[in-house]
PDB file of C-alpha atoms and ligand atoms in Angstrom:
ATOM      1  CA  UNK U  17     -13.453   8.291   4.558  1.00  0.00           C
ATOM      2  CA  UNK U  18      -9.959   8.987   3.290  1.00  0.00           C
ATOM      3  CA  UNK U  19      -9.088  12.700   1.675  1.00  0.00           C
ATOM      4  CA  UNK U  20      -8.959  12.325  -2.429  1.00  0.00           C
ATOM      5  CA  UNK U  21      -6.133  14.608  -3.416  1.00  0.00           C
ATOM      6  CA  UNK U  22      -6.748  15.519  -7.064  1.00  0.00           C
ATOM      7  CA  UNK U  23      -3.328  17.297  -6.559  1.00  0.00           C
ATOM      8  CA  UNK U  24      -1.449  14.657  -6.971  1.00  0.00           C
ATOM      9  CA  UNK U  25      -1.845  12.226 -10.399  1.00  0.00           C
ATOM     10  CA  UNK U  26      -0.527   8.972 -11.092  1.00  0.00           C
ATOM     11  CA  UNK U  27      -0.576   9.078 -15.323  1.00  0.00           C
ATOM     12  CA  UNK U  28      -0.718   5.874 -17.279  1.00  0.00           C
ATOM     13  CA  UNK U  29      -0.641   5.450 -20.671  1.00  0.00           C
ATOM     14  CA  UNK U  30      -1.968   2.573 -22.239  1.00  0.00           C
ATOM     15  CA  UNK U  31       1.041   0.542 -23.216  1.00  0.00           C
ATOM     16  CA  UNK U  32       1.841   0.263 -19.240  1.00  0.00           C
ATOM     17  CA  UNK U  33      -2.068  -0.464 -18.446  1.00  0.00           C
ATOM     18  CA  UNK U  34      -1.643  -2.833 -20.608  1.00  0.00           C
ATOM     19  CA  UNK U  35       1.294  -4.167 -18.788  1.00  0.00           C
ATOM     20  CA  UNK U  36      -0.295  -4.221 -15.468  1.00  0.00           C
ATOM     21  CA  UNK U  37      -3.296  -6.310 -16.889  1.00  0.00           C
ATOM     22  CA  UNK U  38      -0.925  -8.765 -18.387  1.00  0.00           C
ATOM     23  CA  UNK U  39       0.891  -9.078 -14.917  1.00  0.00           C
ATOM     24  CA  UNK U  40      -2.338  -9.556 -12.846  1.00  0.00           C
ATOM     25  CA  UNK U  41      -3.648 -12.031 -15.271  1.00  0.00           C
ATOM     26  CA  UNK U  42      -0.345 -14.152 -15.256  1.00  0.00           C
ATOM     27  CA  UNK U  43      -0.529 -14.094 -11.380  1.00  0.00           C
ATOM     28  CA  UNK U  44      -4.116 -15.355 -11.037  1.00  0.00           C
ATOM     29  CA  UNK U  45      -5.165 -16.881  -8.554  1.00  0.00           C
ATOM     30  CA  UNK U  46      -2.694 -15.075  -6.305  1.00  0.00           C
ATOM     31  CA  UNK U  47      -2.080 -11.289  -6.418  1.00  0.00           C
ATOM     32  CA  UNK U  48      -0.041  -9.870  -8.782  1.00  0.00           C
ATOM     33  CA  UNK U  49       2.842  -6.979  -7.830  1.00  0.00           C
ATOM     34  CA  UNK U  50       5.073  -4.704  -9.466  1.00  0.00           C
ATOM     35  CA  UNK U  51       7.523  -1.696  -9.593  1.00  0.00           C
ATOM     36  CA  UNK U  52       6.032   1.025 -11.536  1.00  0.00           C
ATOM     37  CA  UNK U  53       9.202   3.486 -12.172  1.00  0.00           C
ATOM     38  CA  UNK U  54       9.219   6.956 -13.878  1.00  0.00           C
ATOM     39  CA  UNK U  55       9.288  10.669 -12.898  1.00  0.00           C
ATOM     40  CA  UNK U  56       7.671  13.146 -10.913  1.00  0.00           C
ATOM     41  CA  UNK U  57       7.088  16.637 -12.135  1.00  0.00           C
ATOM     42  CA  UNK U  58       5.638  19.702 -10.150  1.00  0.00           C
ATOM     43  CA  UNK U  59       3.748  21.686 -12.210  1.00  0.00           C
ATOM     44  CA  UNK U  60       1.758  25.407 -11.367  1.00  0.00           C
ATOM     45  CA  UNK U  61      -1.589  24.523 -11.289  1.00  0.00           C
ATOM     46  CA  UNK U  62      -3.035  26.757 -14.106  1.00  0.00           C
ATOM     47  CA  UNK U  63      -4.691  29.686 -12.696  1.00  0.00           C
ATOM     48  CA  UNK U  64      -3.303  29.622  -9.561  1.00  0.00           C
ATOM     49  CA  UNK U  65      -0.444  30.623  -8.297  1.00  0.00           C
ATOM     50  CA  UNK U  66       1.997  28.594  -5.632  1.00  0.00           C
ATOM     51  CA  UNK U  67      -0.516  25.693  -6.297  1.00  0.00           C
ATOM     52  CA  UNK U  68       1.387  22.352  -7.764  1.00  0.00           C
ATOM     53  CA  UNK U  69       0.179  19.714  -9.386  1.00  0.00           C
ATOM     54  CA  UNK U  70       2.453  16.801  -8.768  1.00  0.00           C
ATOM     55  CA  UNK U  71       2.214  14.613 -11.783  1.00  0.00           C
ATOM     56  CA  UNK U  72       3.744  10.849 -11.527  1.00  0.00           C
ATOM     57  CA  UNK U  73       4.013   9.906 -14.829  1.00  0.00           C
ATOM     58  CA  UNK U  74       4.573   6.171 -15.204  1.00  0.00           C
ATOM     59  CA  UNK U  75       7.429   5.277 -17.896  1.00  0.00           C
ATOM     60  CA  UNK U  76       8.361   1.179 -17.002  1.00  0.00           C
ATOM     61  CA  UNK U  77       6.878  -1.357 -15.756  1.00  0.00           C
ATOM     62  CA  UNK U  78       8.097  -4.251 -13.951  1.00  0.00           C
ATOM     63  CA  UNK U  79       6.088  -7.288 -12.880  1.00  0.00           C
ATOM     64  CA  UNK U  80       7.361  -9.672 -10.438  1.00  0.00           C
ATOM     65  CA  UNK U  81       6.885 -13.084 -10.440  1.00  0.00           C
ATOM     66  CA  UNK U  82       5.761 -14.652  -7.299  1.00  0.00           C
ATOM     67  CA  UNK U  83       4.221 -17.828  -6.039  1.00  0.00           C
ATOM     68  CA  UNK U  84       3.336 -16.186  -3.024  1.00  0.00           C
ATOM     69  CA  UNK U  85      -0.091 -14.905  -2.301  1.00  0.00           C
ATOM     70  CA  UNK U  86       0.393 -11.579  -1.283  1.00  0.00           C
ATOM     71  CA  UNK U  87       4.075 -11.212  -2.924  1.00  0.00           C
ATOM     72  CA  UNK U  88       3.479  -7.058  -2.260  1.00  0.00           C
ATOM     73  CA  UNK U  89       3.895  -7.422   1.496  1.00  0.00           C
ATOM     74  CA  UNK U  90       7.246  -9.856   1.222  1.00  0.00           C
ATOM     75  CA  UNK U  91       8.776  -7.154  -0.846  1.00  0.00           C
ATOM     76  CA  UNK U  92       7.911  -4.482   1.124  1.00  0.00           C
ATOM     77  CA  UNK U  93       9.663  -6.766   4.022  1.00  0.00           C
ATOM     78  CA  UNK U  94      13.045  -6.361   1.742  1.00  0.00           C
ATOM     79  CA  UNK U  95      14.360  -2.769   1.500  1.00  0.00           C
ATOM     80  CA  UNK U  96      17.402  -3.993   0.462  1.00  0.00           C
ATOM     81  CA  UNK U  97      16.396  -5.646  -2.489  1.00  0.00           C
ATOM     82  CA  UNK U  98      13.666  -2.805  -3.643  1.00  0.00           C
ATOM     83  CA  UNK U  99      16.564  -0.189  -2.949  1.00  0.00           C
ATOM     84  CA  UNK U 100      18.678  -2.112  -5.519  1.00  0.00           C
ATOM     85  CA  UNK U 101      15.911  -2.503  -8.076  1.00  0.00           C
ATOM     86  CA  UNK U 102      15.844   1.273  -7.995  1.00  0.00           C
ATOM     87  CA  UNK U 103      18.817   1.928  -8.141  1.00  0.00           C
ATOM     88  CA  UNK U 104      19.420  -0.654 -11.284  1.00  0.00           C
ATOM     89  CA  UNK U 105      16.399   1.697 -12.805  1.00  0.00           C
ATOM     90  CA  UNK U 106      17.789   5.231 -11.932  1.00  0.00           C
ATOM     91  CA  UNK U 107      21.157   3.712 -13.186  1.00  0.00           C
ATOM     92  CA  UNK U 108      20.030   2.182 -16.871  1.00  0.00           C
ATOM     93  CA  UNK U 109      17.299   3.951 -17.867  1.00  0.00           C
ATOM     94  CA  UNK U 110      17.087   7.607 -15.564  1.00  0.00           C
ATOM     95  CA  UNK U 111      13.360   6.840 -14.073  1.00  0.00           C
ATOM     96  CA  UNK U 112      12.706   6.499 -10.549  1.00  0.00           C
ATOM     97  CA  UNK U 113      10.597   4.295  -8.465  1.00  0.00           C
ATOM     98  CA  UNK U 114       7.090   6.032  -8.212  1.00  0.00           C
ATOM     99  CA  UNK U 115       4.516   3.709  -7.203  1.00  0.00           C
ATOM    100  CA  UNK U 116       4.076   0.109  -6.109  1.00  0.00           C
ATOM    101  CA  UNK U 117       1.680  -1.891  -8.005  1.00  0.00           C
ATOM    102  CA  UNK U 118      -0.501  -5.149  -6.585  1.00  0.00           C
ATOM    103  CA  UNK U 119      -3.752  -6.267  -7.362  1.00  0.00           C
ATOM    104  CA  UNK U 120      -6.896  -7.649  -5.022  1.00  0.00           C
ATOM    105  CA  UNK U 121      -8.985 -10.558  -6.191  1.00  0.00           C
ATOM    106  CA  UNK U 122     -11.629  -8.179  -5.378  1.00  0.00           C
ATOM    107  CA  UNK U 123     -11.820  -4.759  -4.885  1.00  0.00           C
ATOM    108  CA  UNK U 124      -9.223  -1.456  -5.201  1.00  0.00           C
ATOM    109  CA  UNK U 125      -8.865  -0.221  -1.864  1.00  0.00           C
ATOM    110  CA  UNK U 126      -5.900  -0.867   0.453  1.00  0.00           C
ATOM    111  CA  UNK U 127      -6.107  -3.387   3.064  1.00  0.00           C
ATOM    112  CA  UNK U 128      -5.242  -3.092   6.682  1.00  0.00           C
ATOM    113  CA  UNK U 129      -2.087  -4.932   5.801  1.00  0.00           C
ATOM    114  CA  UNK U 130      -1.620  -2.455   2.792  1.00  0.00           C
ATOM    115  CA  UNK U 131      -1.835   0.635   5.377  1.00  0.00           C
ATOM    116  CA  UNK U 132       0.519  -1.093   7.695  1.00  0.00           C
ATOM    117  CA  UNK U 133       3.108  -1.401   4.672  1.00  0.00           C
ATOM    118  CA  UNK U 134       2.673   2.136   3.123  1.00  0.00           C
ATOM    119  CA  UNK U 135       3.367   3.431   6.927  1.00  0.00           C
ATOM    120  CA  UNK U 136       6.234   0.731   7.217  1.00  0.00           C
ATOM    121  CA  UNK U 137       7.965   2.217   3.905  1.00  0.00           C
ATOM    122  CA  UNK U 138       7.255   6.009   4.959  1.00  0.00           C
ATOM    123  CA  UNK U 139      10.435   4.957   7.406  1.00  0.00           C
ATOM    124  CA  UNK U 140      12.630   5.078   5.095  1.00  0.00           C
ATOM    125  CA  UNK U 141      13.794   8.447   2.977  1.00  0.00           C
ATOM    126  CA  UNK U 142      14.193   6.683  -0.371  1.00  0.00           C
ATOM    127  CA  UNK U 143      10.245   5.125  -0.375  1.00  0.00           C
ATOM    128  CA  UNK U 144       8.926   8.154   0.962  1.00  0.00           C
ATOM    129  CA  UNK U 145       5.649   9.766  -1.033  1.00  0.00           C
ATOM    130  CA  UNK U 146       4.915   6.630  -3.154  1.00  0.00           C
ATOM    131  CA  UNK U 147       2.021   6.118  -4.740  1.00  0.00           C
ATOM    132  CA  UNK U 148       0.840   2.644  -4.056  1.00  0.00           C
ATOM    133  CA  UNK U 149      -1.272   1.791  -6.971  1.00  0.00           C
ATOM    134  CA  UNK U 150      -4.337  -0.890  -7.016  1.00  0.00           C
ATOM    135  CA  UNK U 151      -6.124  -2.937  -9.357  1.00  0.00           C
ATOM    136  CA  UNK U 152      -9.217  -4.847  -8.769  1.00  0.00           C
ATOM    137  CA  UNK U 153      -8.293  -8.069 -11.054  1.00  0.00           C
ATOM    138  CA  UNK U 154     -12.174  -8.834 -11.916  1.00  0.00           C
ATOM    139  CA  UNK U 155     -12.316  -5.364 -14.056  1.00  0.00           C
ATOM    140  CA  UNK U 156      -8.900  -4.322 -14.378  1.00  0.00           C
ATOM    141  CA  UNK U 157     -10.003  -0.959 -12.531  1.00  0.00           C
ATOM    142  CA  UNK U 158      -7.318   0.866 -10.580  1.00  0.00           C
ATOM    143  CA  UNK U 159      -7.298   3.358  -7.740  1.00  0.00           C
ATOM    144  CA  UNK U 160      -3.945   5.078  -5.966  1.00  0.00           C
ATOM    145  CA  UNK U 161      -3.137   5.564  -2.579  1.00  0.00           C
ATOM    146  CA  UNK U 162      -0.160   7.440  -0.530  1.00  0.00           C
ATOM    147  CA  UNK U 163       0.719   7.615   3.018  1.00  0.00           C
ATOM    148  CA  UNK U 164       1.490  11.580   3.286  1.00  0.00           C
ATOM    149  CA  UNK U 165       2.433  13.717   6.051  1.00  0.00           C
ATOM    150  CA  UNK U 166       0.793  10.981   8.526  1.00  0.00           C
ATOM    151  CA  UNK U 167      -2.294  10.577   6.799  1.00  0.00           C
ATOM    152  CA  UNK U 168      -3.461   7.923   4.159  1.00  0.00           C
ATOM    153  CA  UNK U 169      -4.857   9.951   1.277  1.00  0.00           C
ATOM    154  CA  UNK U 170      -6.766   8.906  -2.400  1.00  0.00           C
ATOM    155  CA  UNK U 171      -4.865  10.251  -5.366  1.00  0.00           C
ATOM    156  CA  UNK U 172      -5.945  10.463  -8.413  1.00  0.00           C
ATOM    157  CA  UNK U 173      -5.274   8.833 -11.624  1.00  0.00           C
ATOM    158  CA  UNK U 174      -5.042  10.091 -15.127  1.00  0.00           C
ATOM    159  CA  UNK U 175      -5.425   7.314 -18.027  1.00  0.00           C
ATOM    160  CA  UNK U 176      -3.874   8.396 -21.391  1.00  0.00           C
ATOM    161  CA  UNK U 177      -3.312   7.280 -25.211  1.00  0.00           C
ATOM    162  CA  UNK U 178       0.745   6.295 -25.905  1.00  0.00           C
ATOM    163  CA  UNK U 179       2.918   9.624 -26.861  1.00  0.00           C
ATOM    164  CA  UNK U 180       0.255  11.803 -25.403  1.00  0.00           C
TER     165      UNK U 180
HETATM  166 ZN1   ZN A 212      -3.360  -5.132  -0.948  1.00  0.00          ZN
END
């Protein structure tokens, strides 16, 4: 069983849920992937002092167009290209990569290849502590994952209205 860290919070608001639906529909039957790019805030957990709260919250969404199957692990295969995407993102709009975005045909959870990949990226100091985000495309549910301090962890996600 992998850790749940309710710590750390990957917060969507509906326009970019929306977004992420729209991508894994367009990709049917393969999966779909994306860059989900915003910031990361550490906030003192109310109550309790040194304790942070790490809150991703997701500002942009970009869906990549693929005819591959599994276009998540080809990207992940292209630092080069990811690196630039970020830095195009930092550079235009001031948001930074914070999680990568695929969906299963069936099912939320990461699979053996997904592990391998969130390890893989963990190499490199830019894609370090990304959330790699998850959504089954028969009901559009999501779960996140991360690859922290050598461990694969659950994190959890936070699901709000626009402007909240
Ligand atoms: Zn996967």
């Amino acid at each position: 069983m992998m850790r749940f860290e309710k710590d750390i919070v990957l917060v969507i608001n509906n326009d970019i849920y929306q977004e992420l639906k729209e991508c894994v529909k367009k990709a049917r039957p393969n999966e779909a992937c994306g860059l989900i790019f915003g910031m990361i805030n550490q906030i003192e957990n109310p109550g309790k002092s040194e304790d942070y709260l790490y809150q991703y919250s997701a500002k942009k969404f970009e869906c990549i167009e693929s005819d591959r199957k599994s276009p998540v692990a080809f990207l992940i295969n292209e630092e080069e290209k990811l690196d630039n995407m970020c830095k195009t993102a930092k550079f235009e709009h001031d948001l930074n990569l914070i999680s990568i975005f695929h969906s299963h045909p069936a099912g939320n959870h990461p699979s053996s290849t997904d592990l391998k990949n969130m390890e893989h990226l963990d190499f490199f100091k830019s894609f370090r502590r990304l959330i790699w985000s998850i959504m089954d495309a028969r009901k559009n549910k999501m779960k996140a994952f991360m690859y922290l301090n050598r461990e694969f962890i659950q994190v959890d996600i936070t699901f709000i209205l626009n402007g909240e």
